[in-house]
mmCIF file of C-alpha atoms in Angstrom:
data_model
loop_
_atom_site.group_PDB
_atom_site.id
_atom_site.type_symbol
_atom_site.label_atom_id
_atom_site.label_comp_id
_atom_site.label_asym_id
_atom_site.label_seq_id
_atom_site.Cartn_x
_atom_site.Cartn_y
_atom_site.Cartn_z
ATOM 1 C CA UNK A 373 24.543 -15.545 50.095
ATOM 2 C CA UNK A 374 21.329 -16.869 48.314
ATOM 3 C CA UNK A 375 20.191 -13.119 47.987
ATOM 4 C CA UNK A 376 23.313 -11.869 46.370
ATOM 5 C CA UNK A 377 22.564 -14.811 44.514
ATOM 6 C CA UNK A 378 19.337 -13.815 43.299
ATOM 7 C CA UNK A 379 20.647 -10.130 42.612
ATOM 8 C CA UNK A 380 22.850 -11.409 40.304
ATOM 9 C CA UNK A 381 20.517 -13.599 38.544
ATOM 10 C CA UNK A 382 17.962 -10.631 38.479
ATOM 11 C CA UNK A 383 20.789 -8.508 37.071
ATOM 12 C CA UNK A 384 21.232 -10.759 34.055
ATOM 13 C CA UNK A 385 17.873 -10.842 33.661
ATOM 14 C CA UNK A 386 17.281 -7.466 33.186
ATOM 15 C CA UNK A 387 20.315 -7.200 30.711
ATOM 16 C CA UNK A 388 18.875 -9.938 28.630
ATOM 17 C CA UNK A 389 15.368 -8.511 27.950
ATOM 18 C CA UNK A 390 16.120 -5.690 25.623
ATOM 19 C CA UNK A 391 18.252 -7.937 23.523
ATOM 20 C CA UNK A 392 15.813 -10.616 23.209
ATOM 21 C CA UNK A 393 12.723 -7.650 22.562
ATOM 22 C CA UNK A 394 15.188 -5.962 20.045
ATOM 23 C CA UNK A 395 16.101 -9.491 18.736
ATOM 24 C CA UNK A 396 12.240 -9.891 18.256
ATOM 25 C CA UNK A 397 11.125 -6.768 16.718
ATOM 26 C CA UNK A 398 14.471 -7.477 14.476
ATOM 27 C CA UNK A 399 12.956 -11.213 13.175
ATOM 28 C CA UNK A 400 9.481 -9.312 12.612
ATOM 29 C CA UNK A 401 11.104 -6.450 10.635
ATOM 30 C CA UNK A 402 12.447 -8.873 8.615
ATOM 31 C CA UNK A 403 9.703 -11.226 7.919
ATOM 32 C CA UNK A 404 7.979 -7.582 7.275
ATOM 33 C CA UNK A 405 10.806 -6.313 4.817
ATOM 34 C CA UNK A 406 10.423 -10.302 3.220
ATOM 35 C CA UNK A 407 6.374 -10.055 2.474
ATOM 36 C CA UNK A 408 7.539 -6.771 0.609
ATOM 37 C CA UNK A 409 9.910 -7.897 -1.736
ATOM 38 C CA UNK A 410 7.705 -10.937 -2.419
ATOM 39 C CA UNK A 411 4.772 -8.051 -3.017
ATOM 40 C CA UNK A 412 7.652 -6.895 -5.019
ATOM 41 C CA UNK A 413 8.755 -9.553 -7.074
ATOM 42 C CA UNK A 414 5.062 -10.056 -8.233
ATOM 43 C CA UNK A 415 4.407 -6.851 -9.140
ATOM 44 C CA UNK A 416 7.101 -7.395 -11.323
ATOM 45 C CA UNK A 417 5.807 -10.641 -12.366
ATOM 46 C CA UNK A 418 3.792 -10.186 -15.795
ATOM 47 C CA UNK A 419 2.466 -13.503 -15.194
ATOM 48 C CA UNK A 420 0.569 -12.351 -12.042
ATOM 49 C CA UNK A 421 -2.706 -11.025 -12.417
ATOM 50 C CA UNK A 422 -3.362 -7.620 -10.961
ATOM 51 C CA UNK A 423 -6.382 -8.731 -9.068
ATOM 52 C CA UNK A 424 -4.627 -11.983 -7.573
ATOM 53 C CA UNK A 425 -1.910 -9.306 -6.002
ATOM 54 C CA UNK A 426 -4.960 -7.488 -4.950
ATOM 55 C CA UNK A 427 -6.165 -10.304 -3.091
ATOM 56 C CA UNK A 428 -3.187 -11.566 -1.764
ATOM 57 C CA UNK A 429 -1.505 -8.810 -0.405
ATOM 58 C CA UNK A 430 -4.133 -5.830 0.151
ATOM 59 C CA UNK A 431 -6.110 -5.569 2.919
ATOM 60 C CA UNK A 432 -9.836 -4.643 2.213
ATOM 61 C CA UNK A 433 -12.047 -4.140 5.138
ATOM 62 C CA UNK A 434 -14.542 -1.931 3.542
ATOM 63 C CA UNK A 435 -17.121 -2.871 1.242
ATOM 64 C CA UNK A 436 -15.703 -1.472 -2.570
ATOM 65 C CA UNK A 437 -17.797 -0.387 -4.960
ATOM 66 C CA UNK A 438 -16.812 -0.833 -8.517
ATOM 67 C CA UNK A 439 -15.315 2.885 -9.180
ATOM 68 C CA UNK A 440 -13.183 2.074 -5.824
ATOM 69 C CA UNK A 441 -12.199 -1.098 -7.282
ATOM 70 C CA UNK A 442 -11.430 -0.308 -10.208
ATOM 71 C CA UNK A 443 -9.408 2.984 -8.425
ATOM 72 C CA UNK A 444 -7.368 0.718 -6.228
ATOM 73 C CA UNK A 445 -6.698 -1.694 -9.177
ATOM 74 C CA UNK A 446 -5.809 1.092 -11.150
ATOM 75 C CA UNK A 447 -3.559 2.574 -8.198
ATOM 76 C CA UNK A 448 -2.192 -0.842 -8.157
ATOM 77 C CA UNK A 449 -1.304 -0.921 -12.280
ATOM 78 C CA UNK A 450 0.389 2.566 -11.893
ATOM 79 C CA UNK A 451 2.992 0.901 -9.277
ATOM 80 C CA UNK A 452 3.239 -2.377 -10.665
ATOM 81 C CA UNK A 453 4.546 -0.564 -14.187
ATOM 82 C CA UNK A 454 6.607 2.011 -12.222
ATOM 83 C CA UNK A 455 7.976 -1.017 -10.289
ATOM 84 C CA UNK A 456 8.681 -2.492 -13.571
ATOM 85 C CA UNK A 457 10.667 0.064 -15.035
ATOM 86 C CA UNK A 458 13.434 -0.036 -12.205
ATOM 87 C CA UNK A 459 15.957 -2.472 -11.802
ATOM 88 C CA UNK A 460 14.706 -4.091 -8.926
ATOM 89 C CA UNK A 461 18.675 -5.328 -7.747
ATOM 90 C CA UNK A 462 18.366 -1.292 -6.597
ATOM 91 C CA UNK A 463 15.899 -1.201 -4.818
ATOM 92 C CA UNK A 464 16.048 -0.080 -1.267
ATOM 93 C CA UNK A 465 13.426 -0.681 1.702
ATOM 94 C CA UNK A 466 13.291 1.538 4.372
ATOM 95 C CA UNK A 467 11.315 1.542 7.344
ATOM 96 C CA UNK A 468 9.796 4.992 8.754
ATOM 97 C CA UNK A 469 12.352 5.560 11.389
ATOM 98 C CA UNK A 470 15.492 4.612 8.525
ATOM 99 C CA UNK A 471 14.711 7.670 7.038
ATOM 100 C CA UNK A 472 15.900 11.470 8.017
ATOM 101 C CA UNK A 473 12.876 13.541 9.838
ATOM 102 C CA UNK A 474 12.881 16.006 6.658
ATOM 103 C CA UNK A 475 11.624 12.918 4.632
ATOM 104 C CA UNK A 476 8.842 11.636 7.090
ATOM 105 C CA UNK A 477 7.593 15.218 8.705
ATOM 106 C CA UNK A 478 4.727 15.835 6.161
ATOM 107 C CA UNK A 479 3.823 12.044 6.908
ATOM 108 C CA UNK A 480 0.675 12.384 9.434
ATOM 109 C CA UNK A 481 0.512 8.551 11.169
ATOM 110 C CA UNK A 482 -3.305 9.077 12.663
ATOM 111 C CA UNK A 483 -2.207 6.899 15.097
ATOM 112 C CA UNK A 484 -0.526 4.399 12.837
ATOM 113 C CA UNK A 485 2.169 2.256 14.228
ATOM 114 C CA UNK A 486 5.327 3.610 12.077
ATOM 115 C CA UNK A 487 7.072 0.539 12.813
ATOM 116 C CA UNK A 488 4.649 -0.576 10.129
ATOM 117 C CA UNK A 489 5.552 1.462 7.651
ATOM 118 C CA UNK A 490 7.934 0.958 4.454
ATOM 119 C CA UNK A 491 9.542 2.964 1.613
ATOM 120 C CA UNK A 492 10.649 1.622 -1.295
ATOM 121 C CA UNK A 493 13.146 3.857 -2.994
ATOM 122 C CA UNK A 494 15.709 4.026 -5.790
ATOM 123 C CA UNK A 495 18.544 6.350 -6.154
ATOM 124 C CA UNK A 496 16.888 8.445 -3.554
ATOM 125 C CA UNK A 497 13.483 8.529 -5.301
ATOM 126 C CA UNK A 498 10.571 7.194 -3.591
ATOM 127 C CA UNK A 499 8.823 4.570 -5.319
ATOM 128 C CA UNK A 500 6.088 3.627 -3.166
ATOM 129 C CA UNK A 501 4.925 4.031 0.480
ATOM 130 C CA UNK A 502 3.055 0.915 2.180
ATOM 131 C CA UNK A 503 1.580 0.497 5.716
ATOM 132 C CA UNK A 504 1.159 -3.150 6.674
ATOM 133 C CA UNK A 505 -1.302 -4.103 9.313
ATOM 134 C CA UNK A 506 -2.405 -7.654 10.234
ATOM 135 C CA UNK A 507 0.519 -8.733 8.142
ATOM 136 C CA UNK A 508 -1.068 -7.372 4.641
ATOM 137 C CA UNK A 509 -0.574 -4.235 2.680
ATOM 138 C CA UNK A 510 -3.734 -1.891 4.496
ATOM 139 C CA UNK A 511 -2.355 1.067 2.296
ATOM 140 C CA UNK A 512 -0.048 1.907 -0.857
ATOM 141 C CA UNK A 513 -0.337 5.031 -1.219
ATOM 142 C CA UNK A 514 0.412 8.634 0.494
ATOM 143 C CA UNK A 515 -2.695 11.284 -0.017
ATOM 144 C CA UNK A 516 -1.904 14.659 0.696
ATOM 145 C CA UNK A 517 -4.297 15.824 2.892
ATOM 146 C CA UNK A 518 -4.995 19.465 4.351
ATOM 147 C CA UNK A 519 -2.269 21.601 5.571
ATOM 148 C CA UNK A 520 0.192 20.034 3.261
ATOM 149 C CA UNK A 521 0.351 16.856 5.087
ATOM 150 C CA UNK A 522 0.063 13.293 3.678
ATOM 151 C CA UNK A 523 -1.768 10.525 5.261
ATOM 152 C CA UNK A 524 -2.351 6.636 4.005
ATOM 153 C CA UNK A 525 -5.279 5.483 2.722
ATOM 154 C CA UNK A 526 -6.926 2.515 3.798
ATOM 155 C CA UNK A 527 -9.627 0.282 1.562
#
């Protein structure tokens, strides 16, 4: 009796856990999907000073040199005023496995967790591809690298 007992309660168990692991990776896609369209919002913010998004969103872990800074800031501007032109009610953020393979397949991950990674799109154009790691924005950009595959790049 106490061990059909204990099957049953192991048997619940085991149908619980992928909910609540789904239910978790659900609450951190979210909060992920949040941090962008706050990225997002002050972008579209004239107010907010290029370098302040810099620093509060971007992950640097390399030493930058001024023509690297002044790259990434650039990188940054370009987005920010493409951003800008869009109505920002339409746009759409996608996570790596939302979209078809034919739109990721030129995408290499270098071992990049694609779980990570976000597309923001309107009207089926791509606006802008981010990776987040240690809950910033490590890279905003695709780089097509050899073989006609793309890869992010990291500052």
């Amino acid at each position: 009796m106490m061990s059909t007992f204990l099957r049953k309660i192991g048997i619940i168990i085991l149908l619980l856990i992928p909910n609540i692991m789904f239910a978790q990776e659900n609450k951190y896609a979210e909060e992920q999907v949040t941090y962008i369209k706050k990225f997002t919002d002050d972008l579209n913010d004239t107010t907010v000073a290029t370098d302040v998004i810099l620093s509060q969103y971007i992950v640097i872990s390399n030493e930058l040199t001024d023509e690297l800074f002044d790259y990434l800031k650039a990188s940054l501007d370009e987005i920010r005023l493409n951003i800008q032109m869009k109505d920002k009610s339409q746009i759409q953020y996608f996570n790596y496995f939302d979209l078809q393979k034919k739109e990721t397949r030129d995408i290499d991950l270098e071992g990049k967790n694609p779980n990570n990674i976000y597309f923001l799109k309107v009207k089926d154009r791509l606006i802008v591809a981010l990776y987040l790691d240690n809950e910033k924005i490590a890279s905003f950009t695709l780089v097509s690298k050899g073989n006609n595959l793309a890869h992010f790049v990291t500052y």
